[in-house]
Structures are given as C-alpha cells and as structure tokens.
Coordinates of C-alpha atoms in Angstrom, one line a residue:
M120 CA 90.7 69.1 57.6
F121 CA 88.1 66.4 58.3
L122 CA 90.6 63.8 57.3
V123 CA 92.9 64.6 60.2
F124 CA 89.9 64.3 62.6
A125 CA 88.8 61.0 61.0
R126 CA 92.3 59.5 61.3
W127 CA 92.4 60.5 64.9
L128 CA 89.1 58.8 65.5
A129 CA 90.2 55.7 63.5
H130 CA 92.6 54.8 66.3
D131 CA 89.6 53.8 68.4
I132 CA 86.9 53.3 65.7
R133 CA 88.2 51.4 62.7
T134 CA 85.2 52.5 60.6
F135 CA 86.7 56.0 60.1
H136 CA 89.6 54.5 58.1
V137 CA 87.1 54.6 55.2
F138 CA 87.9 58.4 54.8
D139 CA 91.4 57.4 53.7
Y140 CA 89.9 56.4 50.4
I141 CA 90.2 59.2 47.9
T142 CA 87.2 58.1 45.9
L143 CA 84.9 58.5 49.0
R144 CA 86.3 62.0 49.8
A145 CA 85.9 63.0 46.1
V146 CA 82.2 62.1 46.2
L147 CA 81.8 64.0 49.4
A148 CA 83.7 67.0 48.0
T149 CA 81.3 67.1 45.0
M150 CA 78.2 66.9 47.2
T151 CA 79.6 69.5 49.7
A152 CA 80.4 72.0 46.9
L153 CA 77.0 71.5 45.3
I154 CA 75.2 72.0 48.6
I155 CA 77.2 75.1 49.4
S156 CA 76.3 76.5 46.1
F157 CA 72.6 75.9 46.6
I158 CA 72.7 77.5 50.1
V159 CA 74.9 80.5 49.4
G160 CA 73.8 81.1 45.8
P161 CA 70.4 82.9 46.5
T162 CA 71.9 85.1 49.2
L163 CA 74.9 86.1 47.0
I164 CA 72.6 86.9 44.0
R165 CA 70.4 89.0 46.3
K166 CA 73.3 90.9 47.7
L167 CA 74.8 91.5 44.3
T168 CA 71.5 92.8 43.1
E169 CA 71.2 95.1 46.1
Y170 CA 74.7 96.5 45.5
K171 CA 73.8 96.9 41.8
V172 CA 76.7 94.9 40.7
G173 CA 75.2 94.4 37.2
Q174 CA 76.7 93.3 33.9
S175 CA 77.1 95.9 31.1
V176 CA 76.3 94.7 27.6
R177 CA 78.0 95.7 24.3
D178 CA 75.8 97.8 22.1
D179 CA 77.5 96.3 19.0
G180 CA 76.8 92.7 20.1
P181 CA 73.7 90.6 19.4
Q182 CA 70.6 92.6 20.1
T183 CA 69.1 89.7 22.1
H184 CA 71.7 90.3 24.8
L185 CA 70.5 93.8 25.6
V186 CA 67.9 92.4 28.0
K187 CA 70.8 91.0 30.1
A188 CA 72.0 94.4 31.1
G189 CA 72.0 94.7 34.8
T190 CA 72.1 91.0 35.5
P191 CA 74.3 90.5 38.6
T192 CA 77.9 89.5 37.8
M193 CA 80.9 88.4 39.9
G194 CA 79.0 85.2 40.7
G195 CA 82.2 83.3 40.3
A196 CA 82.9 84.2 43.9
L197 CA 80.3 81.5 44.7
I198 CA 82.3 78.9 42.8
L199 CA 85.5 79.8 44.6
V200 CA 83.9 79.7 48.0
A201 CA 82.4 76.3 47.3
I202 CA 85.7 74.9 45.8
A203 CA 87.9 76.2 48.6
T204 CA 85.6 75.2 51.4
S205 CA 85.0 71.7 50.0
T206 CA 88.7 71.1 49.2
L207 CA 89.9 72.3 52.6
L208 CA 87.3 70.1 54.3
W209 CA 87.9 66.8 52.5
S210 CA 91.5 67.0 51.1
D211 CA 94.7 65.8 52.7
L212 CA 96.2 69.2 53.7
T213 CA 99.7 67.8 54.0
N214 CA 99.7 67.3 50.2
R215 CA 101.7 70.1 48.5
F216 CA 99.7 69.8 45.3
V217 CA 96.4 70.7 47.1
W218 CA 98.0 74.0 48.2
V219 CA 99.4 74.7 44.7
V220 CA 96.0 74.4 43.0
L221 CA 94.3 76.4 45.7
F222 CA 96.9 79.2 45.5
T223 CA 96.6 79.3 41.7
T224 CA 92.8 79.3 41.7
I225 CA 92.4 81.9 44.4
G226 CA 95.2 84.0 43.0
F227 CA 93.7 84.2 39.5
G228 CA 90.3 84.7 41.2
I229 CA 91.6 87.8 43.0
V230 CA 92.9 89.2 39.7
G231 CA 89.4 88.7 38.2
W232 CA 87.7 90.1 41.2
V233 CA 89.7 93.4 41.0
D234 CA 88.9 93.6 37.2
D235 CA 85.2 93.0 37.8
W236 CA 85.1 95.4 40.8
R237 CA 86.5 98.2 38.8
K238 CA 84.2 97.6 35.9
V239 CA 80.9 97.3 37.7
V240 CA 81.4 99.2 41.0
H241 CA 83.8 102.0 40.0
R242 CA 82.1 102.1 36.6
N243 CA 85.4 101.9 34.9
P244 CA 84.7 100.0 31.6
K245 CA 88.3 99.0 31.2
G246 CA 88.7 97.4 34.6
L247 CA 92.2 96.3 34.9
S248 CA 94.3 97.3 31.9
A249 CA 95.5 94.4 29.7
R250 CA 99.0 95.1 30.8
E251 CA 98.1 95.0 34.5
K252 CA 96.0 91.9 34.1
Y253 CA 98.7 90.0 32.2
F254 CA 101.3 91.1 34.7
W255 CA 99.6 89.6 37.7
Q256 CA 98.6 86.5 35.8
S257 CA 102.2 86.1 34.6
L258 CA 103.5 86.6 38.1
I259 CA 101.3 83.9 39.6
G260 CA 101.9 81.6 36.6
I261 CA 105.7 81.9 36.7
A262 CA 105.8 81.5 40.5
V263 CA 103.7 78.3 40.4
S264 CA 105.8 77.0 37.5
I265 CA 109.1 77.5 39.3
Y266 CA 107.7 76.0 42.5
L267 CA 106.5 72.9 40.7
F268 CA 109.9 72.4 39.1
K269 CA 111.9 73.0 42.3
T270 CA 109.7 70.6 44.3
S271 CA 109.6 67.8 41.7
D272 CA 110.9 64.6 43.1
I273 CA 111.1 62.4 40.0
P274 CA 111.8 63.1 36.3
A275 CA 108.3 62.1 35.3
E276 CA 107.0 65.3 36.9
T277 CA 108.8 67.5 34.4
T278 CA 108.4 65.6 31.1
L279 CA 106.0 66.3 28.3
V280 CA 103.8 63.2 27.7
V281 CA 102.3 62.8 24.2
P282 CA 99.0 61.0 24.4
F283 CA 98.1 57.9 22.3
F284 CA 101.9 57.0 22.2
K285 CA 103.2 54.6 24.9
H286 CA 106.8 55.7 25.1
L287 CA 106.8 59.2 23.5
V288 CA 107.9 61.5 26.3
F289 CA 110.2 64.6 26.2
P290 CA 112.3 65.8 29.2
L291 CA 111.7 69.5 29.4
G292 CA 114.4 70.9 31.6
V293 CA 113.8 74.0 33.7
L294 CA 113.2 76.5 30.9
G295 CA 111.0 74.2 28.9
F296 CA 108.9 73.2 32.0
V297 CA 108.5 76.7 33.3
G298 CA 107.6 78.1 29.9
L299 CA 105.1 75.3 29.1
T300 CA 103.5 75.5 32.5
Y301 CA 103.2 79.3 32.3
L302 CA 101.5 79.0 28.9
V303 CA 99.1 76.3 30.0
I304 CA 98.0 78.1 33.1
V305 CA 97.7 81.6 31.7
G306 CA 96.5 80.4 28.4
S307 CA 93.7 78.2 29.8
S308 CA 92.7 81.0 32.2
N309 CA 92.2 83.5 29.4
A310 CA 90.6 80.9 27.1
V311 CA 87.8 80.2 29.6
N312 CA 87.4 83.9 30.1
L313 CA 86.9 84.5 26.4
T314 CA 84.4 81.6 26.2
D315 CA 82.3 83.0 29.1
G316 CA 79.8 85.0 27.0
L317 CA 76.6 83.1 27.0
D318 CA 74.4 81.6 29.7
G319 CA 76.0 78.4 30.8
L320 CA 78.5 78.2 28.0
A321 CA 81.7 78.2 29.9
I322 CA 80.7 76.5 33.1
M323 CA 79.5 73.1 31.7
P324 CA 82.6 72.4 29.7
T325 CA 84.6 73.3 32.8
V326 CA 82.6 70.7 34.8
L327 CA 83.1 68.0 32.1
I328 CA 86.8 68.7 31.8
S329 CA 87.4 68.9 35.6
S330 CA 85.6 65.5 36.0
A331 CA 87.8 64.0 33.4
L332 CA 90.9 65.4 35.0
A333 CA 89.7 63.9 38.3
I334 CA 90.1 60.5 36.6
F335 CA 93.5 61.4 35.3
A336 CA 94.6 62.6 38.7
Y337 CA 93.4 59.4 40.4
A338 CA 95.2 57.2 37.9
T339 CA 98.4 59.3 37.9
G340 CA 98.6 59.1 41.7
H341 CA 98.0 55.4 41.9
V342 CA 101.1 53.3 41.3
F343 CA 99.3 50.3 39.9
F344 CA 96.8 52.1 37.7
S345 CA 99.5 54.4 36.3
K346 CA 101.7 51.4 35.4
Y347 CA 98.8 49.5 33.8
L348 CA 97.6 52.5 31.8
G349 CA 101.1 53.5 30.7
I350 CA 101.0 57.0 32.2
P351 CA 103.5 58.7 34.5
Y352 CA 103.2 58.0 38.2
V353 CA 103.3 61.2 40.2
P354 CA 103.2 60.5 44.0
G355 CA 100.5 62.7 45.6
A356 CA 98.7 63.6 42.5
G357 CA 95.8 61.4 43.4
E358 CA 94.7 63.9 46.0
L359 CA 93.8 66.3 43.2
T360 CA 90.8 64.0 42.5
V361 CA 89.2 65.7 45.5
F362 CA 89.9 69.2 44.2
C363 CA 88.6 68.4 40.7
S364 CA 85.5 66.8 42.1
A365 CA 84.9 69.9 44.2
M366 CA 85.3 72.0 41.1
A367 CA 82.8 69.9 39.3
G368 CA 80.3 70.1 42.1
A369 CA 80.7 73.9 42.5
G370 CA 80.3 74.2 38.7
L371 CA 77.1 72.3 38.7
G372 CA 75.8 74.3 41.6
F373 CA 76.6 77.5 39.8
L374 CA 75.0 76.3 36.6
W375 CA 71.7 76.0 38.5
F376 CA 71.7 79.8 38.6
N377 CA 73.6 80.5 35.4
A378 CA 71.4 78.4 33.1
Y379 CA 69.4 80.3 30.5
P380 CA 68.0 82.8 31.4
A381 CA 70.9 83.4 33.8
E382 CA 70.2 84.9 37.2
V383 CA 73.9 85.6 37.7
F384 CA 77.1 85.7 35.6
M385 CA 80.4 84.4 36.8
G386 CA 82.5 87.3 35.7
D387 CA 86.3 87.4 35.4
V388 CA 86.5 86.3 39.1
G389 CA 85.2 82.9 38.1
A390 CA 86.4 82.5 34.5
L391 CA 90.0 83.4 35.1
A392 CA 90.2 81.2 38.2
L393 CA 88.5 78.1 36.7
G394 CA 90.7 78.3 33.6
A395 CA 93.9 78.5 35.7
A396 CA 92.7 75.7 37.9
L397 CA 92.2 73.4 34.9
G398 CA 95.6 74.4 33.6
V399 CA 97.6 73.7 36.8
V400 CA 95.9 70.4 37.4
A401 CA 96.7 69.3 33.8
V402 CA 100.3 70.3 34.4
I403 CA 100.6 68.3 37.6
V404 CA 99.1 65.1 36.1
R405 CA 101.2 65.6 33.0
Q406 CA 98.3 65.9 30.6
E407 CA 98.8 69.3 29.0
I408 CA 98.2 68.0 25.5
V409 CA 95.1 66.1 26.6
L410 CA 93.8 69.4 28.2
F411 CA 94.3 71.0 24.8
I412 CA 92.1 68.3 23.2
M413 CA 89.4 68.3 25.8
G414 CA 89.3 72.1 25.9
G415 CA 88.9 72.3 22.2
V416 CA 85.9 74.7 22.5
F417 CA 88.0 77.0 24.7
V418 CA 90.9 76.8 22.2
T419 CA 88.7 77.5 19.2
E420 CA 87.1 80.5 20.9
T421 CA 90.5 81.9 21.7
L422 CA 91.8 81.3 18.2
S423 CA 88.7 83.0 16.7
V424 CA 89.5 86.2 18.6
A425 CA 93.2 86.1 17.8
T426 CA 92.5 85.5 14.1
Q427 CA 89.8 88.2 13.9
V428 CA 92.0 90.8 15.5
T429 CA 95.1 90.0 13.5
Y430 CA 93.2 89.9 10.2
F431 CA 91.4 93.1 11.0
K432 CA 94.6 95.0 11.8
Y433 CA 96.4 93.5 8.7
T434 CA 93.6 94.5 6.3
K435 CA 93.3 97.9 7.8
M436 CA 97.0 98.5 7.3
K437 CA 97.0 97.1 3.8
Y438 CA 93.6 98.4 2.4
G439 CA 92.9 101.2 4.8
E440 CA 89.8 99.4 5.9
G441 CA 89.6 96.6 8.5
R442 CA 87.9 93.4 7.3
R443 CA 86.6 90.5 9.3
I444 CA 86.7 86.7 9.0
F445 CA 83.8 86.1 11.4
L446 CA 80.6 88.0 11.7
M447 CA 81.7 88.6 15.3
A448 CA 84.2 87.2 17.7
P449 CA 84.4 85.2 19.9
L450 CA 83.1 82.3 17.8
H451 CA 79.8 81.9 19.8
H452 CA 78.7 85.4 18.8
H453 CA 79.5 84.5 15.1
Y454 CA 76.9 81.7 15.3
E455 CA 74.4 83.9 17.0
Q456 CA 74.8 86.4 14.2
K457 CA 74.2 83.6 11.7
G458 CA 70.8 83.0 13.3
W459 CA 71.4 80.3 16.0
K460 CA 69.6 80.8 19.2
E461 CA 71.7 81.3 22.3
T462 CA 70.5 78.0 23.8
Q463 CA 71.4 76.2 20.6
V464 CA 74.9 77.5 20.6
V465 CA 75.4 76.6 24.3
V466 CA 74.1 73.1 24.1
R467 CA 75.9 72.3 20.8
F468 CA 79.2 73.5 22.3
W469 CA 78.5 71.3 25.3
I470 CA 78.0 68.3 23.1
I471 CA 81.3 69.0 21.3
T472 CA 83.1 69.3 24.6
M473 CA 81.6 66.0 25.7
M474 CA 82.9 64.3 22.6
L475 CA 86.4 65.9 23.0
V476 CA 86.5 64.8 26.7
L477 CA 85.7 61.2 25.6
I478 CA 88.6 61.4 23.2
G479 CA 90.8 62.7 25.9
L480 CA 89.8 59.9 28.3
A481 CA 90.4 57.4 25.5
S482 CA 94.1 58.3 25.6
L483 CA 94.3 56.5 29.0
K484 CA 94.0 53.2 27.2
I485 CA 95.0 53.8 23.6
R486 CA 98.7 53.8 23.7

C-alpha cells in the first residue's frame, strides 16, 4: 500500500525510490508488526479476560498446568492482525504470492478461530470436529495448491529441490505438486498446533524459521543470488521476504505476552495459521525439505503423537490393554513428566530449533 504512494512521490522526490528495496521494507515490516503487537496486545488481553475467553486445562496432564486454567486464549488473533496489517502496508500488492500467503494464513486462522470460539465461548470441549477441521484445512490447502500450479510460469516453480545437492531436482507434475503442497501446508499447520502446549514453545521456533525463510525468499527471487547459490529462481518470490519479516516481528511481539508465565495463549487461531504460512512460503520458494529440517521440533512433536496413538491402539487390540511409548504426548509433556521444568523444555527446544535452522541455512551454500 505504502509502496504505491512512495513510487508516486518518487516521480518528484527521488529519495522515495529507496522503498523499492525489499530489504528496507522487510525491516519496516518487522518493526511495524512488532509495534502493532505492543499497542494492540494489552487491549486484546483485557478484552479476552472480560469476555472470559479462558483456556481449559487437561486434568490428566502435568499438575503444574492447572494454574493456567482461565488464562485468555485466542491471542493468535493479535499475530494475524499484526502480520496482515504490516504485509498490506509494506508489500507490493501487485505480487500474486503476497495474496496467496495472506489468503492461506487468514483462511487457516478462520478455521482455528471457529474451533477456539466453540471451545471457550460455547463451552463445547470438542470445538470443530476432526472431520470438519480437516475438511476446511484440506479445502484451503488444495485450492492454494491448484492455484500455484496453474499460475506457475516456469518449470522451476513445480520441481522438488533436494538440498545439499546441486543438480538433484525432480519435476513433480500436477498430481505430485498438488499432493506435496497440500501435505506441506496442512501438515505444517497441524504440527505447529500440536507443539503449542507450553508458554512460548511454538512461537519462538516459528520466528526463527520464518526469519530463515525470509532469507530463502530473498535469494530465490533475486536472479543473481539464486544463480550464485544454485537454487531455483522464482520471479516475484523475493516479495515474500516482507511477509516473513512481518511474521517474525508479530511473533516476537506476541512472545512478549506469551513468555512464561503466559498472559495469553495463541490458540488454534494462531497455531494453525502460522503453520500454514510457513508451509506455503516453503512451497513457493521450493524449500519443502529444508522446512522439514528446520521444523524438526514440530515434526518430532507430531510423530510423538502419531506413534503414541498408533501403539496404544495396537496394544489395546492385541493385549486388551493400551500401552504407551511416552509418558505423555506430545513430546514436550513427556519431558515434563520426567521432571524437566516447563522453562527448561521450552528453551531447550528453542536451542534445538536454532541449530536446525542453521543447518537449513547451510544448504544455501553447501551444494
């Protein structure tokens, strides 16, 4: 939005050409999202408290979590407002990728909002049923997948790139691309949602990964950098640097209120949206496998739930009594049950994510 105004002013005042630089607008997007979070955050938390939009806590979970009952949830709305406002303000709105990521983020956010609203306002503990939730997630994921394939201009936009290998790429075709894109978007959305169980646990890895994806987006959209680094050149992808920066800024702003002891939880409205946003950006910049690496904490949390449920059902069918691999799933609760303090689990998972993000960034040069 501001870019249009700046370009108009640049006809008479050359200084305004500086806003054509993606890097400057990325910095401004980060600062804007951060400031919005700081300004809107206290008001949102107060309103959520007044409306008694409080989190319910599992009785069979760690006993230390019982004190969190009633803490305002649905705070992810703050993240979405900050991301959307900052992106619309500083992005090139003629870029199709900007609208794709905004549509995906807000679409999944709406699904999460309805789920949270039913849980905390209508006092329906089930919220959206699993079938309803996956239906709407799948509808959005498939629609985005088809759109990206149909609007792709060059073969590089629909190939699978294997990191750390210079020429190892696989053309996917329509079914392969749509299927992979759907799995990445929906899978990452639910993975972040499963991880969001401790104060600050999900948001900081999201900030780290979105910051790394901003670097990938900038390099992928730059014809010289992409050639030098040996990664696909996707025209227009560089504009996602602004979106990723806004996501990082909004995440840091939310962490201010979500750090232990949390004043607000993000809820499904934030977790589902952020996961989907990471997934669709990774698809556009052709770094699905790198996202899998950098999001190793999210992947492990998801696998811990899937393994626990599968093994419990198998042993119940075979022995008549369900058995568990972990003390409790997702994995962060397992370590809590082993005696780790909540802050220890959170910070250690942050450290692991930082290491995985560095490995992912190393794939830019090691080829």
